[in-house]
Short mmCIF file of C-alpha atoms in Angstrom, two decimals:
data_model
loop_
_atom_site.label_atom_id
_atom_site.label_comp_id
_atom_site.label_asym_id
_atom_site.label_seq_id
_atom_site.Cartn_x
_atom_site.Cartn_y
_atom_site.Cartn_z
CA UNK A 1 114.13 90.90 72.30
CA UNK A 2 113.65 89.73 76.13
CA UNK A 3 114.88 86.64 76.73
CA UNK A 4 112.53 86.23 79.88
CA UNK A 5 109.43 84.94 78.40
CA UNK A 6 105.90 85.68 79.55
CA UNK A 7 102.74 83.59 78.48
CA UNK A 8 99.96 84.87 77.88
CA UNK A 9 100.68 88.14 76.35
CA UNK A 10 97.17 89.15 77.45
CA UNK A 11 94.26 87.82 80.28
CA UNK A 12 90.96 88.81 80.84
CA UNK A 13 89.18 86.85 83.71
CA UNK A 14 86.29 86.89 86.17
CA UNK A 15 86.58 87.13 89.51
CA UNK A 16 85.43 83.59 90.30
CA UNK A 17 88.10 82.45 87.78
CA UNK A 18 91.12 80.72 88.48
CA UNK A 19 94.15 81.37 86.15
CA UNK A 20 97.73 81.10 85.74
CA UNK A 21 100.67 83.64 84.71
CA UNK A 22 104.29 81.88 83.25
CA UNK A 23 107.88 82.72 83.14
CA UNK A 24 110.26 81.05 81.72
CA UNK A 25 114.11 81.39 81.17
CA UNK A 26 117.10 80.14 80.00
CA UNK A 27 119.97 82.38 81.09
CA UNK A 28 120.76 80.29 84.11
CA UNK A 29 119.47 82.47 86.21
CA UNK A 30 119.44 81.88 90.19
CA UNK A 31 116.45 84.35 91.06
CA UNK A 32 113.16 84.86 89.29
CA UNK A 33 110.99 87.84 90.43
CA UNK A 34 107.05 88.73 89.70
CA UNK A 35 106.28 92.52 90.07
CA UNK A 36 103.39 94.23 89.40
CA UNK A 37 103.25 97.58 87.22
CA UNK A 38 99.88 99.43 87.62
CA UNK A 39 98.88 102.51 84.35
CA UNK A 40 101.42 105.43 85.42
CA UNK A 41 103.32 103.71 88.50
CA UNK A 42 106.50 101.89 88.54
CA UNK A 43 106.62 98.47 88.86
CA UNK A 44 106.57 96.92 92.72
CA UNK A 45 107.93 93.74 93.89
CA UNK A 46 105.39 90.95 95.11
CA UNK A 47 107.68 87.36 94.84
CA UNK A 48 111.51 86.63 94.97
CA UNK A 49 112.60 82.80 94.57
CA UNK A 50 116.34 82.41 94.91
CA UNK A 51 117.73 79.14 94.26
CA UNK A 52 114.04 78.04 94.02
CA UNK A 53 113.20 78.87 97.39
CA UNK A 54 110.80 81.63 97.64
CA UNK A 55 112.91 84.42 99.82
CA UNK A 56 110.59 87.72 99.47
CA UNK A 57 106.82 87.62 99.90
CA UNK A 58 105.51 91.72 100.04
CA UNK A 59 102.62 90.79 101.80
CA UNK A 60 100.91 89.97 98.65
CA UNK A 61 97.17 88.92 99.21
CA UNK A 62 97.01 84.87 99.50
CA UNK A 63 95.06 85.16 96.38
CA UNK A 64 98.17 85.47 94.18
CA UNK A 65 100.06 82.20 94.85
CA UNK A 66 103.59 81.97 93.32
CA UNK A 67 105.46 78.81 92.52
CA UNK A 68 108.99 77.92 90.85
CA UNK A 69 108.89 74.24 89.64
CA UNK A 70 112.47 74.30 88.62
CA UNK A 71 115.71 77.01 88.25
CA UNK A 72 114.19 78.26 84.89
CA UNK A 73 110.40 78.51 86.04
CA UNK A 74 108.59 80.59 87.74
CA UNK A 75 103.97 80.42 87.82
CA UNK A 76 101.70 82.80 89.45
CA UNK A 77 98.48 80.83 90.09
CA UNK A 78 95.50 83.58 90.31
CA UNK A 79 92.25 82.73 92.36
CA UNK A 80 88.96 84.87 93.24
CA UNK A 81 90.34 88.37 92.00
CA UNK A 82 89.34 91.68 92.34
CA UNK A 83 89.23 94.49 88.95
CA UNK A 84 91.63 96.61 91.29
CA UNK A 85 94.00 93.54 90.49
CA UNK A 86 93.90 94.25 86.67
CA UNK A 87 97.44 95.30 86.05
CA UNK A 88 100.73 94.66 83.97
CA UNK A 89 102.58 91.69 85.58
CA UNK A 90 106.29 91.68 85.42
CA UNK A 91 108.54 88.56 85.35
CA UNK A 92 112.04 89.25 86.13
CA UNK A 93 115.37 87.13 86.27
CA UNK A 94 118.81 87.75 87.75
CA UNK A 95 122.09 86.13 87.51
CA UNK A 96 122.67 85.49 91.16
CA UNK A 97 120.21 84.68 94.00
CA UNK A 98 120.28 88.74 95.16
CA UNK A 99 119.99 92.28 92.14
CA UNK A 100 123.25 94.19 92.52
CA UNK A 101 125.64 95.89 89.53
CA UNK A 102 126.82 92.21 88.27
CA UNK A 103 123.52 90.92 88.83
CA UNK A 104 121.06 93.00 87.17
CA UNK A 105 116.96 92.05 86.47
CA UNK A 106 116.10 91.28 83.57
CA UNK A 107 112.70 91.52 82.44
CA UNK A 108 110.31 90.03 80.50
CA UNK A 109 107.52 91.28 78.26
CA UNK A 110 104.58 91.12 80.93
CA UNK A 111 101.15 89.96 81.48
CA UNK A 112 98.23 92.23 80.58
CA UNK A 113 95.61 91.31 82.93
CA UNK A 114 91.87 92.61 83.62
CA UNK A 115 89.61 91.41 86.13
CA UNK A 116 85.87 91.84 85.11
CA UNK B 1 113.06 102.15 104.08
CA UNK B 2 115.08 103.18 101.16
CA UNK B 3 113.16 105.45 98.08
CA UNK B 4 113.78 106.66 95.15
CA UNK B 5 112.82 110.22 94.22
CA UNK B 6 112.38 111.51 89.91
CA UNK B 7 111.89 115.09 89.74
CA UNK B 8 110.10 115.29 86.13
CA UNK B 9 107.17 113.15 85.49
CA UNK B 10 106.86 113.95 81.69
CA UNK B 11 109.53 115.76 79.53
CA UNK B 12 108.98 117.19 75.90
CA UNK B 13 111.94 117.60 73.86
CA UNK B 14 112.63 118.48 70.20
CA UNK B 15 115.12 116.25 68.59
CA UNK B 16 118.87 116.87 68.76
CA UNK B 17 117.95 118.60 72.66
CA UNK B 18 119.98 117.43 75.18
CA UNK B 19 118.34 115.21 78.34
CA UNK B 20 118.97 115.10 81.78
CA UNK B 21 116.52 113.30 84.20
CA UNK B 22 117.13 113.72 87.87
CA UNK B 23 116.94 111.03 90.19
CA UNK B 24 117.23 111.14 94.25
CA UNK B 25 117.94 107.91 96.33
CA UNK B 26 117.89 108.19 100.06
CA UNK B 27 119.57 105.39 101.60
CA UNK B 28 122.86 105.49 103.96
CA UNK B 29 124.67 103.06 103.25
CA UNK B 30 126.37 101.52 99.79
CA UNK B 31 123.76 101.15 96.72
CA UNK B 32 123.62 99.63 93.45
CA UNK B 33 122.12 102.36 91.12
CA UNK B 34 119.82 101.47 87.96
CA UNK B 35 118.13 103.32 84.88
CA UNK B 36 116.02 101.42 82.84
CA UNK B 37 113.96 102.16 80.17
CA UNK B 38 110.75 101.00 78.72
CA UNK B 39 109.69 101.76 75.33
CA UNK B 40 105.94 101.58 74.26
CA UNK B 41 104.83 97.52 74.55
CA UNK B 42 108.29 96.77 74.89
CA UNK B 43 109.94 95.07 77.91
CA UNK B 44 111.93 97.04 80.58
CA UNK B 45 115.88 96.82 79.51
CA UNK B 46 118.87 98.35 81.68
CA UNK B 47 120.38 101.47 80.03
CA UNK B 48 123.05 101.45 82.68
CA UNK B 49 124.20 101.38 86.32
CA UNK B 50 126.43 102.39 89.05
CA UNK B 51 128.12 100.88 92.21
CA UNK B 52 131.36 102.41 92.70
CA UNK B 53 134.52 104.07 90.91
CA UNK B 54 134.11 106.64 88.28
CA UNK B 55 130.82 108.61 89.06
CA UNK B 56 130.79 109.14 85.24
CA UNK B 57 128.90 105.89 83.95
CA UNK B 58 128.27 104.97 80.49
CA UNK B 59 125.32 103.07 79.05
CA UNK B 60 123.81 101.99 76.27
CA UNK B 61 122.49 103.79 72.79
CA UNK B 62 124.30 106.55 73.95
CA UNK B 63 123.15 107.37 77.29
CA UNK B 64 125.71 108.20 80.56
CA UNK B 65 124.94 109.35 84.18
CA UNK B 66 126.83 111.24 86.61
CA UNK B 67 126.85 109.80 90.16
CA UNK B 68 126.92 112.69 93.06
CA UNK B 69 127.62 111.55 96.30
CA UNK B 70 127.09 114.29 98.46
CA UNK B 71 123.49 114.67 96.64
CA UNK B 72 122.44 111.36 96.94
CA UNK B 73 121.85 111.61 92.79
CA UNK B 74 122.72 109.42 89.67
CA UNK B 75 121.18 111.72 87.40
CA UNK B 76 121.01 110.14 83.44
CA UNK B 77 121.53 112.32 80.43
CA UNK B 78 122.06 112.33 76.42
CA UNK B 79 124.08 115.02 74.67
CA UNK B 80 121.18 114.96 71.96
CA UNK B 81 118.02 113.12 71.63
CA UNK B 82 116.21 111.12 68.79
CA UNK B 83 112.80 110.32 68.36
CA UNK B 84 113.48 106.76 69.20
CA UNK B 85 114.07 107.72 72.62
CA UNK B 86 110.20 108.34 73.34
CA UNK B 87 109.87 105.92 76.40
CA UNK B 88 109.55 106.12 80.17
CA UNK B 89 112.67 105.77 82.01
CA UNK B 90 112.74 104.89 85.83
CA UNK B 91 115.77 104.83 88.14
CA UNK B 92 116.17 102.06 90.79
CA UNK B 93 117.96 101.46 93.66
CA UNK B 94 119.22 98.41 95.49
CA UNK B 95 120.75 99.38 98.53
CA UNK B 96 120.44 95.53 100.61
CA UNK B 97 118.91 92.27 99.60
CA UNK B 98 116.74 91.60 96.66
CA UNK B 99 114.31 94.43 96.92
CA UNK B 100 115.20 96.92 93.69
CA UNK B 101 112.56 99.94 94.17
CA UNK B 102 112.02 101.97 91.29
CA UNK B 103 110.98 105.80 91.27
CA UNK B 104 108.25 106.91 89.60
CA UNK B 105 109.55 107.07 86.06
CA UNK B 106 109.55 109.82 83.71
CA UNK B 107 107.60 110.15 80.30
CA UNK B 108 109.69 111.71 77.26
CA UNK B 109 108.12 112.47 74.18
CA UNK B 110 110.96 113.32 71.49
CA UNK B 111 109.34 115.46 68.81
CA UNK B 112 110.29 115.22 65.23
#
């Protein structure tokens, strides 16, 4: 089992809604990630927060705000979606503030969500 | 930009076959090479990876990969498959930074 932990499992939510994806861990872990994993794609990087600074931003749309509260946290705060948004979302942890061979991602379980 | 290049998008293999799933990188300089694998509803988990020394690399439940320089390739492979392995299995590179790209993945089926 993952030990990067994803609430909710599932989210369904209208476009006017305004919701709000977790990650937790507790490895210790310097750098949290959020990617998003479309049906039949590989997953693609939207966030990085090393050391609880946020270091990568892939020109995500301003309506996916991300935000680490602390070292083992990491939120994205969802706001006036579109369906094309409806995706699996990917929270990801690695040892050090940067990936490389001693610092591998871990990932969690994801975040089913569908925009209606 | 680096990318990351899977030849085979889905792959049907009767148990006991043997695997190999290609994977191109093009980036010049030094990378750190991934495979990862994610089975149905279950969370992506590193089968193995490769920065330097021997090219022969060995993973977990009994997958290795063979790292080719001159090719650019860290190809994965399993001397016989089980119906367990059914997943999709992608191949990443990290060749600077924090930004791990993943290829496209490829979809084996294991038949029983």
């Amino acid at each position: 089992d993952t030990e990067v932990t994803q609430t909710p499992k599932h989210l369904v939510m209208g476009m006017t809604n305004k919701k709000s994806l977790k990650c937790e861990q507790h490895m210790g872990h310097r750098a949290m990630y959020w990617y998003k994993q479309k049906a039949k794609k590989p997953p693609e990087l939207m966030f990085v927060y090393s050391y609880e600074k946020l270091s990568i931003n892939e020109s995500v749309p301003s309506r996916f705000s991300p935000e680490c509260p602390n070292s083992s946290l990491l939120n994205l705060h969802l706001h006036a979606l579109q369906p094309e948004d409806s995706a699996l979302y990917l929270c990801a942890s690695s040892q050090e503030g940067s990936v490389d061979y001693d610092s591998p991602l871990h990932f969690g379980n994801g975040t089913r969500l569908t925009v209606t | 930009a680096q990318s990351v290049s899977q030849h085979n998008h889905h792959v049907i293999l009767s148990e006991a076959a043997s695997l190999e799933l290609g994977c191109n990188y093009s980036y010049g300089g030094t990378v750190n090479l991934f495979w990862y694998v994610q089975y149905p509803g279950q969370h992506l988990q590193l089968l193995l990876k490769y920065f330097s020394g021997d090219p022969l690399v060995k993973g977990i439940k009994g997958f290795e990969a063979e790292f080719i320089k001159r090719k650019f390739s860290l190809n994965l492979r399993k001397p016989s498959v089980q119906w367990s392995d059914t997943a999709e299995y992608f191949c990443a590179v990290n060749g600077y930074g924090n930004k791990l790209v993943f290829g496209a993945g490829t979809i084996l089926r294991v038949k029983s």
